[in-house]
Short mmCIF file of C-alpha atoms in Angstrom, two decimals:
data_model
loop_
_atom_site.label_atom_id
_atom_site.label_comp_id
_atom_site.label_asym_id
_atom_site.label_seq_id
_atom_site.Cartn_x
_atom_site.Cartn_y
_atom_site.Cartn_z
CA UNK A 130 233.20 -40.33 -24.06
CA UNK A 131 234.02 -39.51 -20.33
CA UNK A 132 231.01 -37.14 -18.71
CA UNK A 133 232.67 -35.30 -16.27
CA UNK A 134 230.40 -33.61 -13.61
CA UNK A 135 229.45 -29.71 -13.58
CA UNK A 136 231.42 -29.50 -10.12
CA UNK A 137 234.36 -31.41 -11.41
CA UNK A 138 234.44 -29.35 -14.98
CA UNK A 139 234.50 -26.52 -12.77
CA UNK A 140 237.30 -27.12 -11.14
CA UNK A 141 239.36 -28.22 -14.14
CA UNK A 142 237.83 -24.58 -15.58
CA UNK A 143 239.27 -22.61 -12.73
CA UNK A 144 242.87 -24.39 -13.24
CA UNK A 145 243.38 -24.06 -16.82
CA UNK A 146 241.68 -20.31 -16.41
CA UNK A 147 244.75 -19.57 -14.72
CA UNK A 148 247.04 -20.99 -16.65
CA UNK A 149 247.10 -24.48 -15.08
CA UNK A 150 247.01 -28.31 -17.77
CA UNK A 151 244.47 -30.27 -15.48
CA UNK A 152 242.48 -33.55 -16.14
CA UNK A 153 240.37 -36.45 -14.80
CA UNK A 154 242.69 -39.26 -13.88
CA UNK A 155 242.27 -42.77 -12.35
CA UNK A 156 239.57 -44.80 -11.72
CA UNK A 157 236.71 -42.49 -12.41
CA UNK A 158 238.40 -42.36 -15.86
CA UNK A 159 238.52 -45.92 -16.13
CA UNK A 160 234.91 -46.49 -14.70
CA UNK A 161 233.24 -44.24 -17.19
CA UNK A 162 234.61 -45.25 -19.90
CA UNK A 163 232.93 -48.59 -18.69
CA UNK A 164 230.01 -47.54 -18.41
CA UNK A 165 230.04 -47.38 -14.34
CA UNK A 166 229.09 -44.42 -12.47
CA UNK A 167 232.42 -43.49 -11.08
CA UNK A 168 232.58 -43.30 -6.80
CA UNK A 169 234.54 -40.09 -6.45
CA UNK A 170 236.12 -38.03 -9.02
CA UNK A 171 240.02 -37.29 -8.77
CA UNK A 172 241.87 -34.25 -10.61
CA UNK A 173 245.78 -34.21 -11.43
CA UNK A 174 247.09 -30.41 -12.25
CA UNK A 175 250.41 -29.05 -12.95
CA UNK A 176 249.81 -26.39 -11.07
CA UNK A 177 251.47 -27.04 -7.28
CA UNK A 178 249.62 -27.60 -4.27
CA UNK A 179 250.20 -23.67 -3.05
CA UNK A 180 248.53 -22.40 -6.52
CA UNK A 181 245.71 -25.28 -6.14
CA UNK A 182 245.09 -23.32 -2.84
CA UNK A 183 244.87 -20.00 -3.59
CA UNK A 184 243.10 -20.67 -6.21
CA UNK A 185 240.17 -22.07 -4.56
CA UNK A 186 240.31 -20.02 -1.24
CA UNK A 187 237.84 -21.37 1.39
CA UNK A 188 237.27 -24.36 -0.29
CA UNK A 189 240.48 -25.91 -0.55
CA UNK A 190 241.59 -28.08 2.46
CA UNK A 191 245.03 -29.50 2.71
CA UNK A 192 244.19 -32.58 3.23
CA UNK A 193 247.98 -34.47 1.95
CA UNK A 194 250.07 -31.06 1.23
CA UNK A 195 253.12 -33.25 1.62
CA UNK A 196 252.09 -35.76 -1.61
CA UNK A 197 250.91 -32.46 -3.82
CA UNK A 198 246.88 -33.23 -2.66
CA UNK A 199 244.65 -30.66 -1.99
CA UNK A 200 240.81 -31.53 -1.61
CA UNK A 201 238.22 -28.77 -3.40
CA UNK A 202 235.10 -28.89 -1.67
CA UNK A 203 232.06 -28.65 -4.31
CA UNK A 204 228.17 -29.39 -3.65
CA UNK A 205 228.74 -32.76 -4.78
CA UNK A 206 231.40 -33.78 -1.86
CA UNK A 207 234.93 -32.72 -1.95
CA UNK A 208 237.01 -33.53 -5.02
CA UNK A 209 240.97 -34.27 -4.70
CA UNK A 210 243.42 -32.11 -6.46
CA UNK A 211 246.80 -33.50 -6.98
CA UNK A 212 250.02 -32.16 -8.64
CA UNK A 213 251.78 -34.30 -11.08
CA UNK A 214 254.55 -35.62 -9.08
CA UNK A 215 256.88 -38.76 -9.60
CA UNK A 216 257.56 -40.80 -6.18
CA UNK A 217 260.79 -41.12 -4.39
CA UNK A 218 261.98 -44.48 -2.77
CA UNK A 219 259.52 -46.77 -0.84
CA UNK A 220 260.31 -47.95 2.26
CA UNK A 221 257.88 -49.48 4.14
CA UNK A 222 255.70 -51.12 1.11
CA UNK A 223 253.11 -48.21 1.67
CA UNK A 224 254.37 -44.61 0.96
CA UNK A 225 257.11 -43.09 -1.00
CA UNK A 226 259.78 -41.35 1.29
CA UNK A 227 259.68 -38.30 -0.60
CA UNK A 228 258.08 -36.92 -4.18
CA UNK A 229 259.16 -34.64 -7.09
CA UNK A 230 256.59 -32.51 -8.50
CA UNK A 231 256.48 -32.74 -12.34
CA UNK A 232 254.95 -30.64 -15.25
CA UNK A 233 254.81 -34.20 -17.01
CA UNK A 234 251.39 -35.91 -17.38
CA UNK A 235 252.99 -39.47 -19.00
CA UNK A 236 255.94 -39.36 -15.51
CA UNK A 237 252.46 -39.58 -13.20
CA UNK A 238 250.69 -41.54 -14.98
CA UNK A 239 253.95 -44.02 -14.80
CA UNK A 240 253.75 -44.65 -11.03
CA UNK A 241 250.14 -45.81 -10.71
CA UNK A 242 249.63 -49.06 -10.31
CA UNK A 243 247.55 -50.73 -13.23
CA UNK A 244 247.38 -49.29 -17.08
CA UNK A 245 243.38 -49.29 -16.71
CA UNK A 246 243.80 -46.84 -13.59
CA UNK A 247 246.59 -44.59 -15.61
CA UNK A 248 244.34 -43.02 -17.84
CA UNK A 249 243.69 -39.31 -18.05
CA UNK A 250 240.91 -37.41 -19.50
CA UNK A 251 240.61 -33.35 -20.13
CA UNK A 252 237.31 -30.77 -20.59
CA UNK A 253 237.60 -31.25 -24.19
CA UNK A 254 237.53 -35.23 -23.67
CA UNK A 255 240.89 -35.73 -25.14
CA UNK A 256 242.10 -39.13 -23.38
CA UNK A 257 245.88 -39.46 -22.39
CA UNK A 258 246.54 -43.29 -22.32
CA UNK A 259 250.92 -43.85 -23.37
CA UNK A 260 250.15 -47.03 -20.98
CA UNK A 261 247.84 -48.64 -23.15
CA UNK A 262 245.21 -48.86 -20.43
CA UNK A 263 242.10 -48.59 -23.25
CA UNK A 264 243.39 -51.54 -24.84
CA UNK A 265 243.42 -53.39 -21.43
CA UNK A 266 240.22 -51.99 -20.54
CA UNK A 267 238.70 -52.97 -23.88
CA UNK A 268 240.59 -56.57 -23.68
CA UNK A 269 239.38 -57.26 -19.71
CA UNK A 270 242.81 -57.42 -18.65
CA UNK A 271 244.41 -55.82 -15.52
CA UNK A 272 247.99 -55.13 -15.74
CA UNK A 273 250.59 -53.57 -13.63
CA UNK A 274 251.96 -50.35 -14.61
CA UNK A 275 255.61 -51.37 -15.63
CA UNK A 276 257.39 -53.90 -13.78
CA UNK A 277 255.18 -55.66 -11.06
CA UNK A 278 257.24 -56.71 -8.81
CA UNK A 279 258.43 -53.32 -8.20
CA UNK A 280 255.11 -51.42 -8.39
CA UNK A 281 253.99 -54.31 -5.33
CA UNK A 282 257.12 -53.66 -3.81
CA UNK A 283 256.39 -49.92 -3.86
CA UNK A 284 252.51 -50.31 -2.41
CA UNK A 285 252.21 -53.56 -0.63
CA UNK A 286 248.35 -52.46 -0.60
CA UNK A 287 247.84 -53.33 -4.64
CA UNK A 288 248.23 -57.07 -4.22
CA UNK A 289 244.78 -56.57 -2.91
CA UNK A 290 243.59 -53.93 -4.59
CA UNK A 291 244.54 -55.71 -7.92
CA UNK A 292 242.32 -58.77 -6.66
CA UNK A 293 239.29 -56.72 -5.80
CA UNK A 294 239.67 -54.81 -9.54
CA UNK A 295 239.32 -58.67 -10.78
CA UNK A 296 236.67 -59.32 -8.50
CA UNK A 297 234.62 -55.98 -9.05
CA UNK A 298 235.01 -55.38 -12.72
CA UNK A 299 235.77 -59.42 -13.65
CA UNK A 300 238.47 -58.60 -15.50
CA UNK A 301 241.65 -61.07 -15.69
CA UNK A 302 244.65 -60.61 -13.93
CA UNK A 303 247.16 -60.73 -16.66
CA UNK A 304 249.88 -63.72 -16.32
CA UNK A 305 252.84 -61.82 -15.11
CA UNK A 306 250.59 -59.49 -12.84
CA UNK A 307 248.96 -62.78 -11.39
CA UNK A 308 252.44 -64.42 -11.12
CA UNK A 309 253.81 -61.70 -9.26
CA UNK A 310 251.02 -60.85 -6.56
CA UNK A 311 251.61 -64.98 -5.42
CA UNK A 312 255.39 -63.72 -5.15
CA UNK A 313 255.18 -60.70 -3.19
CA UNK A 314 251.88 -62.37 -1.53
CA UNK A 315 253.78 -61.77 2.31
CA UNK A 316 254.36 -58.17 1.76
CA UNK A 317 250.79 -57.24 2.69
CA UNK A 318 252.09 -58.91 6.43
CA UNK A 319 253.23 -55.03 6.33
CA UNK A 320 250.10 -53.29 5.99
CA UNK A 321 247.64 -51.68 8.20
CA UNK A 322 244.73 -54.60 9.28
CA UNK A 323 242.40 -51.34 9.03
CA UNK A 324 243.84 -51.07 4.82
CA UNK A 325 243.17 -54.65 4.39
CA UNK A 326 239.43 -54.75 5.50
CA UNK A 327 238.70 -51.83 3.52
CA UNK A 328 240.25 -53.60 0.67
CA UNK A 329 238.68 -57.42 1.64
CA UNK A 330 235.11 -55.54 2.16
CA UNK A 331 235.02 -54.72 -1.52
CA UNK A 332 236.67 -57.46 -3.26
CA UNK A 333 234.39 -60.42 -0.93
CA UNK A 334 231.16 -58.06 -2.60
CA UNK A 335 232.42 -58.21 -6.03
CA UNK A 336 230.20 -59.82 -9.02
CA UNK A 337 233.37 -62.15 -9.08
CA UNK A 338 234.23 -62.70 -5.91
CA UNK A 339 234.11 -66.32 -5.57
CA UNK A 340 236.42 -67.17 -9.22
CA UNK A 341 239.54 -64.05 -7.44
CA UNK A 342 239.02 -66.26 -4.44
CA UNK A 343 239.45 -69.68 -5.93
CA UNK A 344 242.70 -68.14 -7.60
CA UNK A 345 244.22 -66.27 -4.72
CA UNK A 346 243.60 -68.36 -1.12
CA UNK A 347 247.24 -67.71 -0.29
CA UNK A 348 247.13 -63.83 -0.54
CA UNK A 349 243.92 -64.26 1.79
CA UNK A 350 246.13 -66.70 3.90
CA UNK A 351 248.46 -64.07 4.38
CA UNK A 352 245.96 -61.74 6.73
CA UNK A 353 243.74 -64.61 7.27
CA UNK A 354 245.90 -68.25 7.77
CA UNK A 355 242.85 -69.93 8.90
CA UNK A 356 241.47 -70.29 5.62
CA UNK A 357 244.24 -72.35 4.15
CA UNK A 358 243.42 -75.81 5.67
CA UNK A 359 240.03 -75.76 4.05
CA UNK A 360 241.31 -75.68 0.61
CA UNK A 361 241.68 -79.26 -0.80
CA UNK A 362 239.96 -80.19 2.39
CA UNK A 363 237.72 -83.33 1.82
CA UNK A 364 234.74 -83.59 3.42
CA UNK A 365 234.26 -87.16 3.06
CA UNK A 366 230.71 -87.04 3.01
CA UNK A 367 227.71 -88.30 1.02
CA UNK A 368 226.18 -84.45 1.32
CA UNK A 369 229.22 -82.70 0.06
CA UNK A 370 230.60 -83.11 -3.64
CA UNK A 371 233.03 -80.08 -2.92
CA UNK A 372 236.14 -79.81 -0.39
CA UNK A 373 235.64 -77.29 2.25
CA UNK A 374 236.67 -74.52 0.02
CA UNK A 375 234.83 -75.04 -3.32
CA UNK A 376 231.61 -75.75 -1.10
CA UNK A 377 232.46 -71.96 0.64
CA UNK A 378 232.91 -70.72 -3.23
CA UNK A 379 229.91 -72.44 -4.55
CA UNK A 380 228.00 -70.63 -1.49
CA UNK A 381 229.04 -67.42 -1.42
CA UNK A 382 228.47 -67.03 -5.19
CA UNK A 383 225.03 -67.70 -4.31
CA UNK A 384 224.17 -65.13 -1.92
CA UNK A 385 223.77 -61.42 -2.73
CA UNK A 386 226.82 -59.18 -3.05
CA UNK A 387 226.31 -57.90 0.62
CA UNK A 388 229.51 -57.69 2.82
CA UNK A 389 227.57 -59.28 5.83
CA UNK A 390 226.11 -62.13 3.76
CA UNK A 391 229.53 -62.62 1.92
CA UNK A 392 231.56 -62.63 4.74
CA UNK A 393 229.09 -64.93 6.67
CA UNK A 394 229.48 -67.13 4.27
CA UNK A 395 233.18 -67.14 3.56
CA UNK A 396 233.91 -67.94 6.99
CA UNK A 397 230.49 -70.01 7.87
CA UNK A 398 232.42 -73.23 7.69
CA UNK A 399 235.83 -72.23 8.62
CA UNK A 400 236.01 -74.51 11.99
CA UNK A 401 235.46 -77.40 9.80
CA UNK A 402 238.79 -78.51 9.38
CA UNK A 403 239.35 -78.34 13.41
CA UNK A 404 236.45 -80.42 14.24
CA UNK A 405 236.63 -83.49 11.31
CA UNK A 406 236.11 -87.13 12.64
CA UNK A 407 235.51 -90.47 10.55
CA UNK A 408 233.23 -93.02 11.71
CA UNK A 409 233.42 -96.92 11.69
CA UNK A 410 232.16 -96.14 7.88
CA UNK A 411 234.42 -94.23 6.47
CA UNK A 412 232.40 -90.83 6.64
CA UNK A 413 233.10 -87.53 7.79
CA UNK A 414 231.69 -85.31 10.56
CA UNK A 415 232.16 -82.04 11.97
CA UNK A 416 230.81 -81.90 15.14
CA UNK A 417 230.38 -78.80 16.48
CA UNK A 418 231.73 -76.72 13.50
CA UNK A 419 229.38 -73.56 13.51
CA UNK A 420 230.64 -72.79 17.06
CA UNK A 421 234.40 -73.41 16.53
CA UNK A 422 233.40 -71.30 13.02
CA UNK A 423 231.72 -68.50 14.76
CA UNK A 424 234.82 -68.30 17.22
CA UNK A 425 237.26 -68.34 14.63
CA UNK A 426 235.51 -65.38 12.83
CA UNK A 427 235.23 -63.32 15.56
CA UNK A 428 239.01 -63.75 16.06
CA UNK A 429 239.38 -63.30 12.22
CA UNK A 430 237.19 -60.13 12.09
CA UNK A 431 238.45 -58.36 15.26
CA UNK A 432 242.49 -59.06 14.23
CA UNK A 433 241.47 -56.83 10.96
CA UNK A 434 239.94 -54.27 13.25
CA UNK A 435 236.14 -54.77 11.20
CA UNK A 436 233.64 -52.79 12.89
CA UNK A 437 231.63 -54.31 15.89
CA UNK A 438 227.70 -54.00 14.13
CA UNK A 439 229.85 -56.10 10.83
CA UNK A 440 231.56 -58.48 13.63
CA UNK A 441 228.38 -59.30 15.89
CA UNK A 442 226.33 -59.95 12.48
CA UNK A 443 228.59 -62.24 10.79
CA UNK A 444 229.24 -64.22 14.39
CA UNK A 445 225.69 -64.79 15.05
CA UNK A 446 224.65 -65.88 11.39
CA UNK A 447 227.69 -68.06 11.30
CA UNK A 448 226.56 -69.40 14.54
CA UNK A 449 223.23 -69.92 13.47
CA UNK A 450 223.93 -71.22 10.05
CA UNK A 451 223.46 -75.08 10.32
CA UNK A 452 220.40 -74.76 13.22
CA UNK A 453 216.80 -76.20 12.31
CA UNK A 454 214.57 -73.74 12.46
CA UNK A 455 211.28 -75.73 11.56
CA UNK A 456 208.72 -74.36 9.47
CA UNK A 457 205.78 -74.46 11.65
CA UNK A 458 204.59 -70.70 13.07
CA UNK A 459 206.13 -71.42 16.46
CA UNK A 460 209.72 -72.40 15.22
CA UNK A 461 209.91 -69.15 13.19
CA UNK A 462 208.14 -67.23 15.76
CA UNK A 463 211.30 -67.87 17.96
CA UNK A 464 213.66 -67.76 15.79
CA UNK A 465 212.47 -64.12 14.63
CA UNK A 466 212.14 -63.32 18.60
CA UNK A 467 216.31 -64.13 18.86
CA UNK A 468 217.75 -62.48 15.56
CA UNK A 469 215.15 -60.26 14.27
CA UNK A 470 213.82 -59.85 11.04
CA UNK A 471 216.64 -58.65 9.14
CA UNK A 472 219.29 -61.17 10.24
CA UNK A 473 215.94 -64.21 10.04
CA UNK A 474 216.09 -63.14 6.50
CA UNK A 475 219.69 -63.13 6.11
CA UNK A 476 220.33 -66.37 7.78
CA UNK A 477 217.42 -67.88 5.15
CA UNK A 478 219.62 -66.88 2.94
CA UNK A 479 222.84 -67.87 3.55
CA UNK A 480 220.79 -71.33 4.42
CA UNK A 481 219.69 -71.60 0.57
CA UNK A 482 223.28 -70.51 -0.40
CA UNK A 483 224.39 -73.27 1.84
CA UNK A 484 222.32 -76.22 0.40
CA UNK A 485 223.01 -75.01 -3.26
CA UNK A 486 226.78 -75.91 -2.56
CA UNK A 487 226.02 -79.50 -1.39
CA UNK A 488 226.17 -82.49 -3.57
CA UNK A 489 222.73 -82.03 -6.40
CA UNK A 490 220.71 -84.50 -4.57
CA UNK A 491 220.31 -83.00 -1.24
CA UNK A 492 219.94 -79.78 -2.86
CA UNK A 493 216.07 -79.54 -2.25
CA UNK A 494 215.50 -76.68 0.19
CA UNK A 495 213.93 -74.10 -1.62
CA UNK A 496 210.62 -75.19 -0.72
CA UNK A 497 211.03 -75.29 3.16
CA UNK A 498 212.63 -71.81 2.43
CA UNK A 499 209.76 -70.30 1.13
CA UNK A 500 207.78 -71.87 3.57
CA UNK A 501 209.91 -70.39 6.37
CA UNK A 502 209.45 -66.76 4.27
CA UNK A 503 205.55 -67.43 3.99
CA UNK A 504 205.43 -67.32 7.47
CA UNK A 505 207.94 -64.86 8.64
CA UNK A 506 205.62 -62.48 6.18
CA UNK A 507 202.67 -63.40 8.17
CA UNK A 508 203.75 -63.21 11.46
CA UNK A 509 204.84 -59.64 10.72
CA UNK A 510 201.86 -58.72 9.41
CA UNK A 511 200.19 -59.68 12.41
CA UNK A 512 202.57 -58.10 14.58
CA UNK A 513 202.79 -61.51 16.24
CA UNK A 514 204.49 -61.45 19.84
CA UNK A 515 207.76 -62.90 19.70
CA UNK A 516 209.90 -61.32 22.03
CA UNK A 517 209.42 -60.24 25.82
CA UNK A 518 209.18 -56.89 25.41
CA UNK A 519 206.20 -57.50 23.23
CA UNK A 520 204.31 -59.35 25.70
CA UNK A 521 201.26 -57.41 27.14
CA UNK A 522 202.76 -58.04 30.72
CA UNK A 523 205.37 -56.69 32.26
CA UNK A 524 207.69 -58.04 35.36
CA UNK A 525 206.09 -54.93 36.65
CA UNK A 526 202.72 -56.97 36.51
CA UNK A 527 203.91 -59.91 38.11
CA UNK A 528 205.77 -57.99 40.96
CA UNK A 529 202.24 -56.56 41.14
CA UNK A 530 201.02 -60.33 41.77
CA UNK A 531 203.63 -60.89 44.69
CA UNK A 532 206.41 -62.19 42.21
CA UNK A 533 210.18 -61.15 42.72
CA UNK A 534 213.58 -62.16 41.98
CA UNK A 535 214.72 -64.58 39.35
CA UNK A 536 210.74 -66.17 39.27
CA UNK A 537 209.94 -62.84 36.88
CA UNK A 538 211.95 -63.44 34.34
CA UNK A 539 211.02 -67.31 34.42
CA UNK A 540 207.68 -67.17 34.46
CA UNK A 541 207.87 -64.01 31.53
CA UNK A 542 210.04 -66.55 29.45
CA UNK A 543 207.20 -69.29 30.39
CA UNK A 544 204.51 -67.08 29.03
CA UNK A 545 206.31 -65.66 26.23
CA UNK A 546 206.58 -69.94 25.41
CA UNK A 547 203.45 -70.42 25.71
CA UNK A 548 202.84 -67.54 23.53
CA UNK A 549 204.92 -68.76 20.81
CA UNK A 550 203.39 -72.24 21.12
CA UNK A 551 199.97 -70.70 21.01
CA UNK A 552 198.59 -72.31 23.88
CA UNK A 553 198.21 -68.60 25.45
CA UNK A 554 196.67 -65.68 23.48
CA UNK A 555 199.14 -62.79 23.97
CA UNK A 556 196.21 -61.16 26.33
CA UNK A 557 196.89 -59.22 29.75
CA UNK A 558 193.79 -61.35 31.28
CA UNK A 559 195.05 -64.44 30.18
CA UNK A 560 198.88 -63.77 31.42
CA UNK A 561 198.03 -62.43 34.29
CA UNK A 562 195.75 -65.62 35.01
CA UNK A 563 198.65 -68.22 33.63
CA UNK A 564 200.95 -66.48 35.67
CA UNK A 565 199.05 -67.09 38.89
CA UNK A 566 198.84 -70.21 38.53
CA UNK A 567 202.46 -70.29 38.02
CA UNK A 568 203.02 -68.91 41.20
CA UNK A 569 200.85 -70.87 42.73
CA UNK A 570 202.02 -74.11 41.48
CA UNK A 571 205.75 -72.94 42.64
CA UNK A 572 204.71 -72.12 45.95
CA UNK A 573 203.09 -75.39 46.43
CA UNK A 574 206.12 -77.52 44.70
CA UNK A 575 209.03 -75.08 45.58
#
C-alpha cells in the first residue's frame, strides 16, 4: 500500500475534480512500496500543462512548460505535475527534441528508464505496473524499460543513474541491463560534469557502494580515467593483501555512507600507481602517494565542477590520510589545531577504514584509535589551546613588548609550541614572560 501525502492527495483531488486521470508515478512509487520514505513526490495527469495551471492559480510555476511539467507548490515543498507525453527523437543523449502529449498512462510509463521507476499509483491505491516493475522490485532486479541500448542512447545520464539505483537500493543490475551500460559506457563523455557529480554523490554514499564499484570501474573511468590504473594494480607489499583497487573497496565499505568520507576514501590512494618503486627486495613503495593523491583529487573534483567546502575537505583528508599523528596529548593537540575537530574525527576515520583494508595482520589499529578519540574528547572538554587564536596573547601584546614584523608571528607559533608541548601554561603572565625572553635572546643572537 502506497501512503501518499495530504498535500500530494490534494493535488491528485483537484485534477480528477475536474475531470483530469492523475497518479503517483516514479520513484516515490517505487520507494514506498519498499518501505523507504520517498525524497519528493512526482504526479503524471492527462490533463495538459495549460489546465494543470489554471487549475492551481498562484501556485503553479512553469517550471518545464515545454516537457508538459508544471510544479504545484504545497506546504510540504513544491510537487511536479507532468502530462503524459511520449518523447520525440534524442539527440544529444540528454533530452528528447520534441514530445507528444498522450491521454495514455502505459505510452509514459514506456519511456522511463527502469520497470521499478515505471510504476504508477492512484488515490484509491490502484497500482498501474504493464512493465512488470513489482515483480522486479519484489525480485531485487533493475531492468531497463524495453530495449537498453536505446533507452541509454536516449538519456546518456541512466548509465549512472542505473549504478547508483544498484548502489542505493542493492538491487542487481539485470544481465542485459549490466551488459549494455559497459557498451554505451562512453556516452556519458556527453553529459554535463555538474549531472555526473550529482549522480556520483549518491551512488559513492550508497549501502552498496563499494560491490557497483567493483563491477563498473570503466563507467567511472569514463568521467574519472585516473582510477583505471589502480585496478589489478599490485601493491607488492607485505601490508597489502589487495591491489590498489580492492584495498580502496575494502576501505570505503568501511567508513560511513558520508559523501566526504566516501569520496576521501575512493580517491585517498589514487597517486599510488604514479609513485610505485621496488627495492633491492622485491617490495613495493609509494613514496609520496598522499600528495600526488591529494593533487589528483583536486584535479578530479574540480573537472566535475564539485563544490569548493566538498573539494577542500576531501584534499586535505586525502592529504592527511597516511600522517602519524601520535597518541600522546601534544600530537593530537596539533593535529586538532590544523584540521579541527570535525575533519580530526573524520580523518580517524578514514584511518581505521584504511588499516581494515590491509593484509589481517597489520590490521591492529583500533586501539591507538580510541586512544587518539580518548583524548581528542578530553582536550575539548578542557577547551585546551590549540590554535593561535586561542592563545591568551595577542601579536597585539607582543607589539606592546617592542616586537614587530615577521618576529610576531614566530614567537606566537613558539608559544603556541610550547603550549601544545605543555612546557607553558596557556597564561597571559607566563607568555608575556616567555616571550621576553624570546626577544631578548634574539636581540642578543640576531
Amino acid at each position: 500500500m502506497v501512503d501518499i501525502p495530504a498535500p500530494v492527495r490534494d493535488i491528485l483531488e483537484t485534477l480528477e475534480a475536474a475531470g483530469h486521470r492523475a497518479w503517483c508515478v516514479g520513484g516515490c512509487v517505487r520507494d514506498a512500496l519498499l518501505g523507504r520514505a520517498p525524497e519528493d513526490w512526482d504526479v503524471t495527469t492527462a490533463a495538459r500543462p495549460e489546465e494543470t495551471m489554471a487549475l492551481f492559480g498562484d501556485r503553479a510555476v512553469p517550471t518545464g512548460l515545454r516537457h508538459g511539467t508544471v510544479t504545484v507548490r504545497t506546504a510540504a515543498g513544491g510537487v511536479e505535475v507532468t502530462t503524459l507525453r511520449r518523447d520525440g527523437a534524442y539527440r544529444d543523449h540528454r533530452r528528447p527534441e520534441s514530445v507528444t502529449f498522450t491521454d495514455s498512462l502505459e505510452e509514459d510509463l514506456r519511456r522511463r528508464d527502469f520497470t521499478v521507476n515505471a510504476l504508477a499509483v492512484d488515490l484509491r491505491g490502484t497500482l498501474q505496473d504493464p512493465l512488470g516493475g513489482r515483480a522486479d522490485l519484489a525480485a531485487g532486479i533493475l531492468r531497463c524499460v524495453g530495449d537498453p541500448d536505446r533507452r541509454f542512447d536516449e538519456d546518456a545520464l541512466r548509465i549512472l543513474r542505473g549504478a547508483r539505483f544498484a548502489a542505493q537500493l542493492g538491487f542487481a543490475i539485470h544481465p542485459d541491463t549490466a551488459a549494455a551500460i559497459h557498451r554505451n559506457r562512453a556516452l556519458l563523455g556527453d553529459i554535463a560534469p555538474e549531472r555526473i557529480w550529482t549522480e556520483l554523490k549518491k551512488l559513492v554514499t550508497g549501502a552498496h557502494a563499494a560491490e557497483v564499484l567493483r563491477a563498473y570501474p570503466d563507467v567511472i573511468g569514463v568521467f574519472w580515467p585516473e582510477v583505471l590504473p589502480m585496478v589489478g594494480f599490485d601493491q607488492r607489499n607485505r601490508h597489502h593483501c589487495h591491489d590498489v583497487w580492492e584495498h580502496t573497496l575494502h576501505a570505503l565499505a568501511a567508513v560511513p555512507p558520508e559523501a566526504d568520507l566516501r569520496l576521501t576514501v575512493l580517491l585517498h590512494d589514487i597517486g599510488k600507481p604514479n609513485c610505485f618503486t621496488v627495492d633491492e627486495k622485491g617490495q613495493g613503495h609509494f613514496y609520496g602517494h598522499p600528495a600526488e593523491s591529494a593533487r589528483l583529487a583536486g584535479e578530479m573534483l574540480r573537472r566535475l565542477r564539485a563544490d569548493n567546502a566538498t573539494t577542500e575537505t576531501v584534499v586535505r583528508l586525502v592529504t592527511w590520510h597516511d600522517k602519524n599523528i601520535p597518541r600522546t596529548r601534544s600530537g593530537v593537540a596539533r593535529a586538532l589545531g590544523k584540521l579541527g575537530e570535525r575533519d580530526l574525527r573524520r580523518l580517524l576515520d578514514v584511518k581505521w577504514a584504511d588499516n581494515l583494508a590491509q593484509a589481517p595482520e597489520y590490521r591492529a589499529v583500533q586501539g591507538e584509535i580510541d586512544k587518539a578519540e580518548a583524548i581528542l574528547d578530553q582536550l575539548l572538554a578542557e577547551g585546551a589551546c590549540v590554535s593561535l587564536r586561542q592563545l591568551a596573547v595577542t601579536g597585539r601584546d607582543l607589539l606592546a613588548l617592542g616586537l614587530s614584523g615577521p618576529a610576531v608571528g614566530r614567537i606566537l607559533r613558539t608559544l603556541l609550541d610550547a603550549v601544545l608541548d605543555e612546557t607553558l601554561p596557556n597564561q597571559r603572565a607566563a607568555l608575556l614572560a616567555a616571550a621576553r625572553n624570546y626577544k631578548e635572546s634574539e636581540e642578543r643572537d640576531p
